[in-house]
Tab-separated table of C-alpha atoms in Angstrom:
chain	number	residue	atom	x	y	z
A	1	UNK	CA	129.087	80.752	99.708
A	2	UNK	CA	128.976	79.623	95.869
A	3	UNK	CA	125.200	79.933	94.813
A	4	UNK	CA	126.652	80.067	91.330
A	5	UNK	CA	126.731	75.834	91.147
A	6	UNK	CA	122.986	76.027	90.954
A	7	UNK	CA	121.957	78.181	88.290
A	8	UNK	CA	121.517	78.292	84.571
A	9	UNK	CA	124.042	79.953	82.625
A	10	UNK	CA	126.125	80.969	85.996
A	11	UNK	CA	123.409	83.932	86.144
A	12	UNK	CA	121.836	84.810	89.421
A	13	UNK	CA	118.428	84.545	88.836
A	14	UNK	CA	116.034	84.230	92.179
A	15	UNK	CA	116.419	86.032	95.340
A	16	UNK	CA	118.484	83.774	97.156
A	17	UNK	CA	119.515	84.730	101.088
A	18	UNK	CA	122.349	83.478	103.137
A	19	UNK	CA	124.325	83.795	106.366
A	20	UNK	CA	128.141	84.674	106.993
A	21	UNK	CA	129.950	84.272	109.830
A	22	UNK	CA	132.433	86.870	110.552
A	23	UNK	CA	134.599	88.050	113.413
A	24	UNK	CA	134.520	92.040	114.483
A	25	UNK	CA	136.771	94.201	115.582
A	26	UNK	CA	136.380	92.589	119.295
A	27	UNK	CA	136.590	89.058	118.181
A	28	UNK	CA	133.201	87.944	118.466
A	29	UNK	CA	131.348	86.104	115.858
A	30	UNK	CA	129.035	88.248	113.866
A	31	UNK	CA	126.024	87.215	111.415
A	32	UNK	CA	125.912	89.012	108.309
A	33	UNK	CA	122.819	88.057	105.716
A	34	UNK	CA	123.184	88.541	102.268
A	35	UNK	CA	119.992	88.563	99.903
A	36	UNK	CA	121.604	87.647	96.188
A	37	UNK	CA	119.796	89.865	93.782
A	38	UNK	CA	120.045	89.290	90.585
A	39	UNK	CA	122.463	91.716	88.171
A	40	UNK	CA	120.084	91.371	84.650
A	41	UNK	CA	118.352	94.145	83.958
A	42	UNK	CA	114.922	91.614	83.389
A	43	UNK	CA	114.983	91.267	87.404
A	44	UNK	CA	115.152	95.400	87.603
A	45	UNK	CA	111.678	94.607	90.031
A	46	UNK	CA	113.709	92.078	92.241
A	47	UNK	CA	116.715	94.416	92.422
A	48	UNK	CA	114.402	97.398	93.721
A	49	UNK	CA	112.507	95.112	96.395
A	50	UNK	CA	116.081	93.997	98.094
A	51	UNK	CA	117.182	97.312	98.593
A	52	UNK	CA	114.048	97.681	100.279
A	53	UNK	CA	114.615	95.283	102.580
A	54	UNK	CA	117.919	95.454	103.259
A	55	UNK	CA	119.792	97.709	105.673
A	56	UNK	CA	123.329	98.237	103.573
A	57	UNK	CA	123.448	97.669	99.531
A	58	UNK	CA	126.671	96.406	98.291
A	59	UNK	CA	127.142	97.684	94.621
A	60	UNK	CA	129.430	95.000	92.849
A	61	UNK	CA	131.054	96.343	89.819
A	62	UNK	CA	133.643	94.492	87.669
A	63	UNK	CA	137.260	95.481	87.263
A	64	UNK	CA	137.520	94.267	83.972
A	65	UNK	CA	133.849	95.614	82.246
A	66	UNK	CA	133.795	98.816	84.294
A	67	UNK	CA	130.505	100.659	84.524
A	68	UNK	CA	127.541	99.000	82.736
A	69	UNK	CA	124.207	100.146	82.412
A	70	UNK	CA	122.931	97.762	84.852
A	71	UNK	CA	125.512	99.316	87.176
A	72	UNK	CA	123.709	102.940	87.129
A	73	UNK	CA	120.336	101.640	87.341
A	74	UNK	CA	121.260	99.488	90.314
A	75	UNK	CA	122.844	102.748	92.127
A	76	UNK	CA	119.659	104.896	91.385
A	77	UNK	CA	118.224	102.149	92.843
A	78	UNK	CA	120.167	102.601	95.952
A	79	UNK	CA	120.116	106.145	96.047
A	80	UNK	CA	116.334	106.155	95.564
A	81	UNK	CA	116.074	103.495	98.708
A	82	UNK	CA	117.935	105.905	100.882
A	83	UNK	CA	120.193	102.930	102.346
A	84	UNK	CA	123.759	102.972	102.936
A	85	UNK	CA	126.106	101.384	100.702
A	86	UNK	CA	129.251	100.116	99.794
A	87	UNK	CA	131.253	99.835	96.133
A	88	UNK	CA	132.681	96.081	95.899
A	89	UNK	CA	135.074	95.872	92.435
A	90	UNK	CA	135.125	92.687	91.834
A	91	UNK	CA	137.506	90.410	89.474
A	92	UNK	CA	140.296	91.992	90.316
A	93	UNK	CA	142.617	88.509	89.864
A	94	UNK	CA	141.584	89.004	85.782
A	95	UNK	CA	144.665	89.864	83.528
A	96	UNK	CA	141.832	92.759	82.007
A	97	UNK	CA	141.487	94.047	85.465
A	98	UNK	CA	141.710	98.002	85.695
A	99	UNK	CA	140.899	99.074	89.480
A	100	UNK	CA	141.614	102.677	88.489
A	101	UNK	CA	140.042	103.043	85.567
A	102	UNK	CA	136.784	101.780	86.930
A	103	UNK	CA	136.758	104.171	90.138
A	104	UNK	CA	137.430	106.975	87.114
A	105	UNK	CA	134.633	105.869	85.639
A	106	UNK	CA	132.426	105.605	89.197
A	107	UNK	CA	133.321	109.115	89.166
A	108	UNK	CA	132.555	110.479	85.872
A	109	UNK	CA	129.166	108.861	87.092
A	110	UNK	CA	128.680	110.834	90.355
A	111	UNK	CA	129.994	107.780	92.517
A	112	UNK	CA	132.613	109.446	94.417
A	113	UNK	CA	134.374	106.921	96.884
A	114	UNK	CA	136.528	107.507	99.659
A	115	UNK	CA	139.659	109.114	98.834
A	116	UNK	CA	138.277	109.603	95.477
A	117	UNK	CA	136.269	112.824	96.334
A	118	UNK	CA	133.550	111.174	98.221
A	119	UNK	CA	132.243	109.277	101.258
A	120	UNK	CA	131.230	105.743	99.885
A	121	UNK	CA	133.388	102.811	101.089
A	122	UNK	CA	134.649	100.907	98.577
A	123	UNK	CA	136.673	97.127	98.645
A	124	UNK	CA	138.847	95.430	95.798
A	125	UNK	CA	137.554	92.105	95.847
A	126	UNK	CA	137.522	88.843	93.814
A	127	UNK	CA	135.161	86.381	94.197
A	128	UNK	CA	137.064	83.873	92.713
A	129	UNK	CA	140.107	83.613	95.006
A	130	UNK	CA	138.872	85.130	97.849
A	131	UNK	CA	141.134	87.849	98.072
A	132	UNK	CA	139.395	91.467	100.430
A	133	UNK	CA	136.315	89.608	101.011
A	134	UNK	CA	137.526	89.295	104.476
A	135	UNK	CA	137.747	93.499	104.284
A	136	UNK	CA	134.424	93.873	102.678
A	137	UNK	CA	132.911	91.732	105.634
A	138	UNK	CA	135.152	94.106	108.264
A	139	UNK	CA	132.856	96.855	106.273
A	140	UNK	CA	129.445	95.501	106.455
A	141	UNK	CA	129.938	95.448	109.976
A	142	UNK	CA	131.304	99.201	110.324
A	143	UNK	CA	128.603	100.378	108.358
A	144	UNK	CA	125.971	98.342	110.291
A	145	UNK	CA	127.593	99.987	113.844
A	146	UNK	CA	127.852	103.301	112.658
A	147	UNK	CA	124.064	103.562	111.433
A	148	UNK	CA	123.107	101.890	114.901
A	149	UNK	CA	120.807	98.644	113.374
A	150	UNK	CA	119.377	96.818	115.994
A	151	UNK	CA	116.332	94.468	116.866
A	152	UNK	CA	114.042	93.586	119.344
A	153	UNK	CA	114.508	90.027	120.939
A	154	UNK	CA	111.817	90.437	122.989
A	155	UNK	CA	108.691	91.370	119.761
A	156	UNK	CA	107.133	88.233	117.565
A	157	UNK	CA	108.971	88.591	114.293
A	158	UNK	CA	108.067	90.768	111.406
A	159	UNK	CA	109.312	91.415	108.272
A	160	UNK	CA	109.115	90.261	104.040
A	161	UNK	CA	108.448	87.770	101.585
A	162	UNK	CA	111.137	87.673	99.500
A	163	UNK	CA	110.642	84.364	97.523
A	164	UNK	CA	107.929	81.793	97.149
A	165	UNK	CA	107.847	78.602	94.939
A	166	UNK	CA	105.554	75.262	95.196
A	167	UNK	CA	106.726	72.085	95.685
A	168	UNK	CA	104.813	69.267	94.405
A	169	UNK	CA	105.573	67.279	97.691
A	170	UNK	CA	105.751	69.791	100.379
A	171	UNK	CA	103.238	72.647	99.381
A	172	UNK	CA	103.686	75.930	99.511
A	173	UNK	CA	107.042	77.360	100.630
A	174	UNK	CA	108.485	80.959	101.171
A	175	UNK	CA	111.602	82.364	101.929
A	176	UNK	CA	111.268	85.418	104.579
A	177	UNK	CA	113.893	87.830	106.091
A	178	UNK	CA	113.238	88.488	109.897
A	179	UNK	CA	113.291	92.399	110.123
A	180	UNK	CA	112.551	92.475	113.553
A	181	UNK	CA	112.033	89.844	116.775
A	182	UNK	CA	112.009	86.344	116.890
A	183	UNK	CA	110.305	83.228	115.257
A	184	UNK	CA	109.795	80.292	117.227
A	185	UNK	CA	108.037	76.979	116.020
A	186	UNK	CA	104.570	76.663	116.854
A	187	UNK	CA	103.958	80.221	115.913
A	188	UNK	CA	101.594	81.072	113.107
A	189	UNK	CA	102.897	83.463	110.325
A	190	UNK	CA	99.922	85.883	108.307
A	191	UNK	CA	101.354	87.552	105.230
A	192	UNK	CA	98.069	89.549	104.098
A	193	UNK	CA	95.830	86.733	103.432
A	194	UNK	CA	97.500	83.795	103.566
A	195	UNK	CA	98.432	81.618	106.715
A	196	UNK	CA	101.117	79.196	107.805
A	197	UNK	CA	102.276	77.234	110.946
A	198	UNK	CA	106.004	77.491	111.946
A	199	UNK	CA	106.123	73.835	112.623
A	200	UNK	CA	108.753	73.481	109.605
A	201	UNK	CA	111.744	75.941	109.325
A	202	UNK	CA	114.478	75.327	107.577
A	203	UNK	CA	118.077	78.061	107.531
A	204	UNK	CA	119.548	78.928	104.214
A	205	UNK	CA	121.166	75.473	103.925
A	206	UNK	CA	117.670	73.737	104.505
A	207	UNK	CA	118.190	72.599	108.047
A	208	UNK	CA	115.687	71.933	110.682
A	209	UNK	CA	115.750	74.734	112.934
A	210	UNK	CA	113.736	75.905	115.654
A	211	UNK	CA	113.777	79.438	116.503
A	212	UNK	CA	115.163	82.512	114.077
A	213	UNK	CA	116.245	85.864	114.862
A	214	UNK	CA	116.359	89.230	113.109
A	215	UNK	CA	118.133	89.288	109.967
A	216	UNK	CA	117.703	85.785	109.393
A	217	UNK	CA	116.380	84.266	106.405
A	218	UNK	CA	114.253	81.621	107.116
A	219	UNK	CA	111.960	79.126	105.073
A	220	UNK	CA	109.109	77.976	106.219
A	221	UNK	CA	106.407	75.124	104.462
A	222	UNK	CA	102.427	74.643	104.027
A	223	UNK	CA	101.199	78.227	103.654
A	224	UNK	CA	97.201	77.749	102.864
A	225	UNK	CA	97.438	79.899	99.892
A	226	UNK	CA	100.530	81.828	97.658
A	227	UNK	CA	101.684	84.907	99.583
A	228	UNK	CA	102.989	87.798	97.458
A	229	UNK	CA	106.413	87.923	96.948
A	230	UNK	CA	107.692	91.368	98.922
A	231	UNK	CA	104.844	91.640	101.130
A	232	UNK	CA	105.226	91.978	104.963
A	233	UNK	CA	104.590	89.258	107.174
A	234	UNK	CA	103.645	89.466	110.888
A	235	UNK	CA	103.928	86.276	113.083
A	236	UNK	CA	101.414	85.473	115.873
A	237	UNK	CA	101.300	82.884	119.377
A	238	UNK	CA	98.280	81.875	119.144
A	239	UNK	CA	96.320	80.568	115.702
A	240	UNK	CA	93.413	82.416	116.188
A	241	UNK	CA	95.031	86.015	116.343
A	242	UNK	CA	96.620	85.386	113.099
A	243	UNK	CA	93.321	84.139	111.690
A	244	UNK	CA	91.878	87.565	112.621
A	245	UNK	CA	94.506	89.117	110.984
A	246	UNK	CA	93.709	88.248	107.421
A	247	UNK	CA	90.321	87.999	107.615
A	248	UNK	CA	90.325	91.769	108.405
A	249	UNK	CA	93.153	92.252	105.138
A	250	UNK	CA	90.472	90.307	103.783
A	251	UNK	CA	87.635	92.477	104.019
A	252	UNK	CA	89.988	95.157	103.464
A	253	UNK	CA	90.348	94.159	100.345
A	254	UNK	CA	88.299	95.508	97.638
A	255	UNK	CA	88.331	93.477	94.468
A	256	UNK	CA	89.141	94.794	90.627
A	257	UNK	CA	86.242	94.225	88.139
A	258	UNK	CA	87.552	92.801	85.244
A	259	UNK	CA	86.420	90.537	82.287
A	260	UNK	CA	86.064	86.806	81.067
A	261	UNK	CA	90.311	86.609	80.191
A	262	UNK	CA	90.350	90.327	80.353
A	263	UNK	CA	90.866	90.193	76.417
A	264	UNK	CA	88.577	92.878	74.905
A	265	UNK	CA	90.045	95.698	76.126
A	266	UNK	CA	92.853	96.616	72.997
A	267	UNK	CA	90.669	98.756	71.151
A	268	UNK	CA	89.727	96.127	68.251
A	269	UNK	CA	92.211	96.931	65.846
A	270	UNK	CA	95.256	95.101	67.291
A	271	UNK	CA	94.789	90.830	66.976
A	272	UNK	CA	95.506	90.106	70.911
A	273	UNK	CA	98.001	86.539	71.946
A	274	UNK	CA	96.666	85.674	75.305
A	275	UNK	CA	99.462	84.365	77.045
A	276	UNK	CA	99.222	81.871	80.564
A	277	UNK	CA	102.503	81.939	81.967
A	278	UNK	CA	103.454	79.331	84.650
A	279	UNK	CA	107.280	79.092	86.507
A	280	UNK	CA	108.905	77.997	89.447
A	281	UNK	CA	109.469	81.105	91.439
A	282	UNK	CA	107.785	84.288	91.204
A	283	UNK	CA	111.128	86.420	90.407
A	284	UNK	CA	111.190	84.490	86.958
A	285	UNK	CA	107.996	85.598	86.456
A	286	UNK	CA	108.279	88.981	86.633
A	287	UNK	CA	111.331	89.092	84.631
A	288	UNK	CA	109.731	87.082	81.550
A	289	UNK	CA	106.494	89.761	82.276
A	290	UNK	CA	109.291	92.568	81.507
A	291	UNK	CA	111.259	90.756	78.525
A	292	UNK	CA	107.277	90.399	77.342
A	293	UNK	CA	105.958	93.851	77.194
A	294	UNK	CA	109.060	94.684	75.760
A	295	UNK	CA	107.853	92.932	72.409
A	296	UNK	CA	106.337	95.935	69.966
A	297	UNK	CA	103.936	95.080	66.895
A	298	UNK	CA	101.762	97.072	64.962
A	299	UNK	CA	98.995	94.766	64.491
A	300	UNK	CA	99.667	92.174	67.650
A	301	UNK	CA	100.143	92.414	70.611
A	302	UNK	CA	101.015	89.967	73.677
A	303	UNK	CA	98.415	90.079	76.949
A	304	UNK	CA	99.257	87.720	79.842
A	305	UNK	CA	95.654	86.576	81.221
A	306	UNK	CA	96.830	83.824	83.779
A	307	UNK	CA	99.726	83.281	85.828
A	308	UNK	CA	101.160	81.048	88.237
A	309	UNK	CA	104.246	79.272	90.682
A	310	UNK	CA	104.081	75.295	89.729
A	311	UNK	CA	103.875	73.051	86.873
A	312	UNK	CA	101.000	73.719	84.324
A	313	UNK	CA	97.907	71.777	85.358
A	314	UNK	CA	94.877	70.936	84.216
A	315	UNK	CA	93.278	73.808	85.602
A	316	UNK	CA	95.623	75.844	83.909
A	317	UNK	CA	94.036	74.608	80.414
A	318	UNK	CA	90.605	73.811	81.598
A	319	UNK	CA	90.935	77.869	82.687
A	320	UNK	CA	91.091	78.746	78.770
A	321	UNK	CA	87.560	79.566	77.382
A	322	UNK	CA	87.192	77.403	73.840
A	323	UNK	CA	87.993	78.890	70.787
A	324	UNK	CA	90.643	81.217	72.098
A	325	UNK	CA	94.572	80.889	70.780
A	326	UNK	CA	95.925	80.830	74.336
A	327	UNK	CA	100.017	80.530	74.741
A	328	UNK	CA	100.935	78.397	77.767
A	329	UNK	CA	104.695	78.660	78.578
A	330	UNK	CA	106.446	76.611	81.645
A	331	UNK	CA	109.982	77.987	82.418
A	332	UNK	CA	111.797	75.842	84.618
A	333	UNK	CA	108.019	73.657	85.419
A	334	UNK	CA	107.039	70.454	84.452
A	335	UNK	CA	103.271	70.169	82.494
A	336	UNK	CA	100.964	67.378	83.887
A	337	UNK	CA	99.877	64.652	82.257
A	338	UNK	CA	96.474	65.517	82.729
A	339	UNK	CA	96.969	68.652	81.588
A	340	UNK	CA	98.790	67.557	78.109
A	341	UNK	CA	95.713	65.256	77.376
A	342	UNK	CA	93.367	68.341	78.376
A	343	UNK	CA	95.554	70.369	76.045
């Protein structure tokens, strides 16, 4: 699958999630879902809420780079998880390739792989051409037999958010991985608050589809209001159980006192830049919310008092009290027009 095409700069940089067909041991066709997190350190938050879905982390480490920073931080991230994994060294085609020297290096960073000391399973891949991805798959699917993962055809799906964005034509849209069960259409999905009919889902390529099964990712479009990104959905037959659902997260729900813009609270001496930050999926959000607090200054400092999935709207601006320097920055939205004249 080459997700690559799509994104700026050839970086990875939303959760995506797709399927694999690959044979066992046996013969038979076997599903395997991937959920594409990205490798920046920015999207550290997105990393650490895949391995918490997932069932098996694949660490990918280059041949040519060896052990980066990023690498380590991804593996605590593993180990912390408690989920299986496997070592994939990738780019092994590249003349700078060094398969050796990398598992040294694994090593001299208490990653010990198989014949190397330890226990992890490790394949020598390359992307590029193809070559042992066929041996990783055979892998997955060891793994995945030896820890036993099942599911329950028989329960209403469960399971996470693991992207939303807004479409200007079709709504609200999320991307969810089916833990456990089975979505059919006509169903009615509750993720905390917010509601949605099954009447549209759409697979990883964006076809139609009627029914999905654990370990699927699945899209579905027209949620009432913006579900949180990692939070657990539950899926209902009839409308009216799912109704009662989050109207009792509802009143579960106890809401934070805060001010106006939530602006006075720096101590005085520090001039605060109010910042209302609007982009097109939530992972980009939280990564420019990292790069953000990341930016020191004695007398300034940066405070994000608004932010949102979709273009920047009139609301947006109407939002910001008068007399206040307010930042608005789109990444990857359009502004409306409204909202320019506003501005």
């Amino acid at each position: 699958t080459n997700v690559v095409d799509k994104e700026t700069g050839g970086i990875t940089q939303s959760i995506s999630a797709y399927e694999v067909l690959h044979k066992d041991e046996k013969g038979a066709d076997q599903n395997i879902t991937f959920l594409d997190t990205p490798g920046h350190e920015a999207f550290s938050k997105m990393r650490e809420r895949g391995a918490e879905i997932a069932d098996i982390a694949i660490l990918v480490v280059s041949a040519e780079d060896g052990v980066k920073p990023q690498t380590i931080e991804a593996w605590k991230t593993i180990v912390e998880s408690g989920i299986p994994y496997i070592v994939a060294i990738n780019k092994i085609d590249k003349p700078g390739a060094n398969v050796e020297k990398t598992k040294t290096e694994l090593a001299e960073n208490e990653i010990y792989l198989e014949n190397y000391g330890g226990t992890v399973p490790f394949a020598e891949i390359s992307a590029k051409t193809g070559t042992g991805v066929d041996n990783l798959l055979s892998l997955i699917l060891i793994l995945a037999e030896v820890e036993n993962f099942t599911g329950n055809p028989k329960e209403d799906a469960t399971g996470f958010v693991i992207e939303v964005n807004l479409d200007s034509r079709r709504g609200i849209m999320a991307t969810l991985i089916i833990k456990n069960g089975v979505l059919t259409k006509g169903m009615t999905v509750a993720v905390e608050h917010s509601l949605c009919s099954t009447r549209i889902m759409e697979n990883f390529k964006g076809e139609q589809v009627s029914d999905a099964t654990f370990s699927s990712p699945v899209r579905i479009v027209g949620f009432d209001k913006m579900p949180r990104v990692g939070a657990q959905f539950k899926s209902f037959q009839k409308k009216g159980d799912a109704e009662k659902f989050a109207e009792n997260w509802e009143n579960k729900k106890e809401s934070p006192a805060r001010n106006a813009l939530g602006i006075a609270d720096a101590g005085g001496t520090k001039k605060i830049i109010p910042i209302i930050l609007k982009a097109d999926v939530s992972g980009s959000i939280e990564a420019i919310e990292k790069e953000i607090s990341k930016i020191k200054n004695d007398s300034a400092e940066f405070k994000i008092v608004g932010k949102g999935i979709g273009p920047i709207s009139e609301s947006d601006i109407k939002g910001i009290s008068s007399g206040l320097d307010v930042l608005v920055i789109g990444f990857n939205v359009k502004t409306d027009r409204n909202a320019f004249e506003v501005a």
